[in-house]
Amino acid sequence: DGIEASHQIQKICNIPVIYLTAYADDATLGRAKVTQPFGYLLKPFEERELKITIEIALYKHRMEQILKKREQQLIKQEKLATIGTLLASVAHEINNPMTTILGFLELELSQNPPVSPTSQERLNLIFNESLRVRDIIKSLLSFANTQRNQKESLDINELIKQVVHFYQKTGHLRISFSLNLTPDLPPVMASFRQLEQVLRNIIKNARDSILTKESSLGLISIQ
């Protein structure tokens, strides 16, 4: 019948339905309400009444679709945010030990005299695979939109000390550091990971330059 047809039309086609009927008994109204119609007009009806009912039904249906779409987008965003937070947490946990591993590998590869050819080949393989792991971590962090782009209040002097401390632990006996930092510098808004990577690259380049020379001692001065 018409009520069952209305139910199937809404279920399959997502089309708003208005009833035009001569039935006003409680049983028919009860069945019709379950299908959530957008209007219920009793015969006889006026043309203007029908036109108004149709316009209101179409507007209501359109608004419901917009709200449903926004709700789905919100749920999707919340899920992505949860996944991003989880990925960021895992990536950071892996990134810390990986940084240490790469530091020690760089130290071993820069030894003079070098290790045996077989060991050198194995170390190079480990180093390259570790770089791949680091790139995967960066991709995860980029996807999660975490610290790579997040800015925070940073103490530049403290950041420099942390990076230098890392290289002092994993560094070369021929290299020492001299820090001449301006005290009480105001904090800056920046990405911790990006600045840390810049400092590591600068110190690494300076260290590699020193190790290629024949001098017995090298000094990296940071001001």
Tab-separated table of C-alpha atoms in Angstrom:
chain	number	residue	atom	x	y	z
A	1	ASP	CA	0.000	0.000	0.000
A	2	GLY	CA	0.955	3.674	0.004
A	3	ILE	CA	2.535	3.668	3.457
A	4	GLU	CA	4.767	0.681	2.694
A	5	ALA	CA	5.630	2.266	-0.676
A	6	SER	CA	6.607	5.463	1.167
A	7	HIS	CA	8.872	3.497	3.509
A	8	GLN	CA	10.680	1.783	0.599
A	9	ILE	CA	11.021	5.040	-1.373
A	10	GLN	CA	12.737	6.788	1.539
A	11	LYS	CA	14.881	3.758	2.351
A	12	ILE	CA	16.128	3.118	-1.195
A	13	CYS	CA	15.975	6.535	-2.879
A	14	ASN	CA	16.270	8.969	0.062
A	15	ILE	CA	13.396	11.042	-1.320
A	16	PRO	CA	11.131	13.088	0.981
A	17	VAL	CA	7.529	11.879	1.003
A	18	ILE	CA	4.282	13.817	1.530
A	19	TYR	CA	1.032	11.916	2.053
A	20	LEU	CA	-2.079	13.018	0.189
A	21	THR	CA	-4.818	10.860	1.623
A	22	ALA	CA	-8.444	10.677	2.620
A	23	TYR	CA	-7.629	8.526	5.642
A	24	ALA	CA	-7.412	10.260	8.996
A	25	ASP	CA	-8.060	7.316	11.342
A	26	ASP	CA	-5.648	6.668	14.204
A	27	ALA	CA	-4.401	3.352	12.786
A	28	THR	CA	-3.424	4.905	9.453
A	29	LEU	CA	-1.852	7.922	11.141
A	30	GLY	CA	0.106	5.625	13.461
A	31	ARG	CA	1.556	3.646	10.547
A	32	ALA	CA	2.291	6.820	8.580
A	33	LYS	CA	4.173	8.492	11.456
A	34	VAL	CA	6.608	5.581	11.651
A	35	THR	CA	7.800	6.373	8.103
A	36	GLN	CA	8.587	9.975	9.174
A	37	PRO	CA	6.815	11.776	6.310
A	38	PHE	CA	7.561	15.404	5.459
A	39	GLY	CA	3.869	16.252	5.273
A	40	TYR	CA	0.383	14.725	5.671
A	41	LEU	CA	-2.449	16.395	3.745
A	42	LEU	CA	-6.055	15.304	3.866
A	43	LYS	CA	-8.215	15.394	0.785
A	44	PRO	CA	-9.634	17.656	-0.405
A	45	PHE	CA	-6.681	20.054	-0.323
A	46	GLU	CA	-6.004	23.448	-1.814
A	47	GLU	CA	-3.277	23.990	-4.420
A	48	ARG	CA	-1.562	26.695	-2.363
A	49	GLU	CA	-1.553	24.426	0.707
A	50	LEU	CA	0.091	21.669	-1.325
A	51	LYS	CA	2.674	24.063	-2.779
A	52	ILE	CA	3.656	25.352	0.666
A	53	THR	CA	3.879	21.822	2.066
A	54	ILE	CA	6.133	20.703	-0.802
A	55	GLU	CA	8.463	23.713	-0.438
A	56	ILE	CA	8.779	23.196	3.311
A	57	ALA	CA	9.387	19.463	2.811
A	58	LEU	CA	12.138	20.067	0.247
A	59	TYR	CA	13.812	22.678	2.439
A	60	LYS	CA	13.644	20.467	5.539
A	61	HIS	CA	15.000	17.494	3.618
A	62	ARG	CA	17.876	19.568	2.205
A	63	MET	CA	18.788	20.855	5.667
A	64	GLU	CA	18.713	17.327	7.079
A	65	GLN	CA	21.105	16.146	4.363
A	66	ILE	CA	23.498	19.022	5.088
A	67	LEU	CA	23.438	18.293	8.824
A	68	LYS	CA	23.960	14.576	8.215
A	69	LYS	CA	26.925	15.292	5.930
A	70	ARG	CA	28.482	17.632	8.484
A	71	GLU	CA	27.969	15.047	11.203
A	72	GLN	CA	29.723	12.410	9.086
A	73	GLN	CA	32.594	14.822	8.392
A	74	LEU	CA	32.929	15.559	12.110
A	75	ILE	CA	33.025	11.853	12.966
A	76	LYS	CA	35.643	11.310	10.258
A	77	GLN	CA	37.756	14.205	11.539
A	78	GLU	CA	37.572	12.887	15.097
A	79	LYS	CA	38.680	9.446	13.935
A	80	LEU	CA	41.557	10.926	11.925
A	81	ALA	CA	42.580	13.047	14.906
A	82	THR	CA	42.656	9.955	17.130
A	83	ILE	CA	44.689	8.026	14.568
A	84	GLY	CA	47.030	11.000	14.136
A	85	THR	CA	47.640	11.262	17.880
A	86	LEU	CA	48.389	7.541	18.099
A	87	LEU	CA	50.740	7.646	15.104
A	88	ALA	CA	52.550	10.660	16.521
A	89	SER	CA	53.056	8.950	19.867
A	90	VAL	CA	54.429	5.773	18.266
A	91	ALA	CA	56.617	7.720	15.834
A	92	HIS	CA	58.198	9.802	18.605
A	93	GLU	CA	58.892	6.697	20.696
A	94	ILE	CA	60.718	5.138	17.731
A	95	ASN	CA	62.439	8.341	16.674
A	96	ASN	CA	64.355	8.871	19.921
A	97	PRO	CA	66.286	5.562	19.939
A	98	MET	CA	66.707	5.753	16.152
A	99	THR	CA	68.466	9.111	16.509
A	100	THR	CA	70.913	7.534	18.963
A	101	ILE	CA	71.487	4.550	16.667
A	102	LEU	CA	72.257	6.821	13.706
A	103	GLY	CA	74.630	8.895	15.839
A	104	PHE	CA	76.692	5.881	16.873
A	105	LEU	CA	76.667	4.511	13.331
A	106	GLU	CA	78.018	7.823	12.020
A	107	LEU	CA	80.727	7.666	14.676
A	108	GLU	CA	81.751	4.130	13.699
A	109	LEU	CA	81.796	4.976	10.005
A	110	SER	CA	84.036	7.997	10.625
A	111	GLN	CA	86.687	6.080	12.589
A	112	ASN	CA	90.290	6.394	11.396
A	113	PRO	CA	91.657	3.884	10.607
A	114	PRO	CA	88.413	2.505	9.188
A	115	VAL	CA	86.988	-0.852	10.142
A	116	SER	CA	87.515	-3.898	7.943
A	117	PRO	CA	85.908	-3.861	4.461
A	118	THR	CA	83.365	-6.496	5.508
A	119	SER	CA	82.381	-4.603	8.638
A	120	GLN	CA	82.313	-1.348	6.664
A	121	GLU	CA	79.860	-2.860	4.202
A	122	ARG	CA	77.636	-4.136	6.982
A	123	LEU	CA	77.698	-0.810	8.802
A	124	ASN	CA	76.806	1.026	5.606
A	125	LEU	CA	73.860	-1.327	5.102
A	126	ILE	CA	72.661	-0.807	8.687
A	127	PHE	CA	73.077	2.958	8.337
A	128	ASN	CA	71.086	3.113	5.086
A	129	GLU	CA	68.298	0.953	6.482
A	130	SER	CA	68.193	3.142	9.594
A	131	LEU	CA	67.787	6.182	7.349
A	132	ARG	CA	64.833	4.442	5.722
A	133	VAL	CA	63.259	3.902	9.126
A	134	ARG	CA	63.807	7.580	9.940
A	135	ASP	CA	62.105	8.589	6.680
A	136	ILE	CA	59.129	6.390	7.532
A	137	ILE	CA	58.913	8.060	10.928
A	138	LYS	CA	58.967	11.479	9.261
A	139	SER	CA	56.128	10.395	6.976
A	140	LEU	CA	54.077	9.279	9.955
A	141	LEU	CA	54.704	12.548	11.737
A	142	SER	CA	53.797	14.491	8.613
A	143	PHE	CA	50.554	12.550	8.257
A	144	ALA	CA	49.705	13.095	11.898
A	145	ASN	CA	50.454	16.823	11.519
A	146	THR	CA	52.344	16.874	14.763
A	147	GLN	CA	55.587	18.426	15.863
A	148	ARG	CA	56.903	18.922	12.357
A	149	ASN	CA	54.596	21.879	11.878
A	150	GLN	CA	53.552	22.688	15.409
A	151	LYS	CA	55.092	25.773	16.942
A	152	GLU	CA	55.791	26.091	20.629
A	153	SER	CA	57.640	28.386	23.006
A	154	LEU	CA	61.304	27.341	22.925
A	155	ASP	CA	64.419	28.188	24.906
A	156	ILE	CA	67.071	28.328	22.168
A	157	ASN	CA	69.982	28.031	24.607
A	158	GLU	CA	68.495	24.916	26.182
A	159	LEU	CA	67.910	23.366	22.764
A	160	ILE	CA	71.546	24.026	21.758
A	161	LYS	CA	72.800	22.457	24.991
A	162	GLN	CA	70.693	19.335	24.398
A	163	VAL	CA	72.013	18.865	20.867
A	164	VAL	CA	75.632	19.492	21.919
A	165	HIS	CA	75.231	17.068	24.812
A	166	PHE	CA	74.095	14.407	22.361
A	167	TYR	CA	77.178	14.872	20.195
A	168	GLN	CA	79.441	14.930	23.241
A	169	LYS	CA	78.123	11.504	24.187
A	170	THR	CA	78.406	10.095	20.682
A	171	GLY	CA	81.202	12.336	19.393
A	172	HIS	CA	84.846	11.932	18.456
A	173	LEU	CA	87.789	12.294	20.826
A	174	ARG	CA	89.434	14.807	18.475
A	175	ILE	CA	86.521	17.224	18.721
A	176	SER	CA	85.516	19.490	21.596
A	177	PHE	CA	82.790	22.124	21.910
A	178	SER	CA	82.878	25.715	23.074
A	179	LEU	CA	79.585	27.386	23.974
A	180	ASN	CA	79.312	31.147	24.269
A	181	LEU	CA	75.573	31.674	24.569
A	182	THR	CA	73.822	34.941	25.345
A	183	PRO	CA	72.029	34.521	28.677
A	184	ASP	CA	68.349	35.277	29.262
A	185	LEU	CA	67.336	35.112	25.617
A	186	PRO	CA	63.561	35.499	25.229
A	187	PRO	CA	61.698	32.372	24.138
A	188	VAL	CA	60.779	32.023	20.470
A	189	MET	CA	57.775	30.398	18.796
A	190	ALA	CA	59.146	27.666	16.539
A	191	SER	CA	59.074	23.957	15.740
A	192	PHE	CA	61.296	22.017	18.124
A	193	ARG	CA	61.970	19.203	15.633
A	194	GLN	CA	62.825	21.510	12.773
A	195	LEU	CA	65.270	23.625	14.811
A	196	GLU	CA	66.809	20.525	16.350
A	197	GLN	CA	67.375	19.064	12.875
A	198	VAL	CA	68.986	22.298	11.664
A	199	LEU	CA	71.411	22.335	14.614
A	200	ARG	CA	72.270	18.660	14.151
A	201	ASN	CA	73.025	19.234	10.466
A	202	ILE	CA	75.273	22.252	11.221
A	203	ILE	CA	77.250	20.374	13.883
A	204	LYS	CA	77.499	17.243	11.730
A	205	ASN	CA	78.877	19.246	8.803
A	206	ALA	CA	81.413	20.947	11.070
A	207	ARG	CA	82.455	17.629	12.581
A	208	ASP	CA	82.835	15.944	9.196
A	209	SER	CA	84.934	18.869	7.983
A	210	ILE	CA	87.267	18.582	10.996
A	211	LEU	CA	87.663	14.816	10.643
A	212	THR	CA	88.803	15.152	7.030
A	213	LYS	CA	91.793	17.248	8.122
A	214	GLU	CA	95.023	16.010	9.633
A	215	SER	CA	94.927	18.248	12.698
A	216	SER	CA	95.083	16.450	16.010
A	217	LEU	CA	92.227	18.412	17.582
A	218	GLY	CA	89.143	20.207	16.369
A	219	LEU	CA	86.996	22.798	18.110
A	220	ILE	CA	83.362	23.561	17.295
A	221	SER	CA	82.419	26.959	18.669
A	222	ILE	CA	78.732	27.869	19.032
A	223	GLN	CA	77.773	31.442	19.810
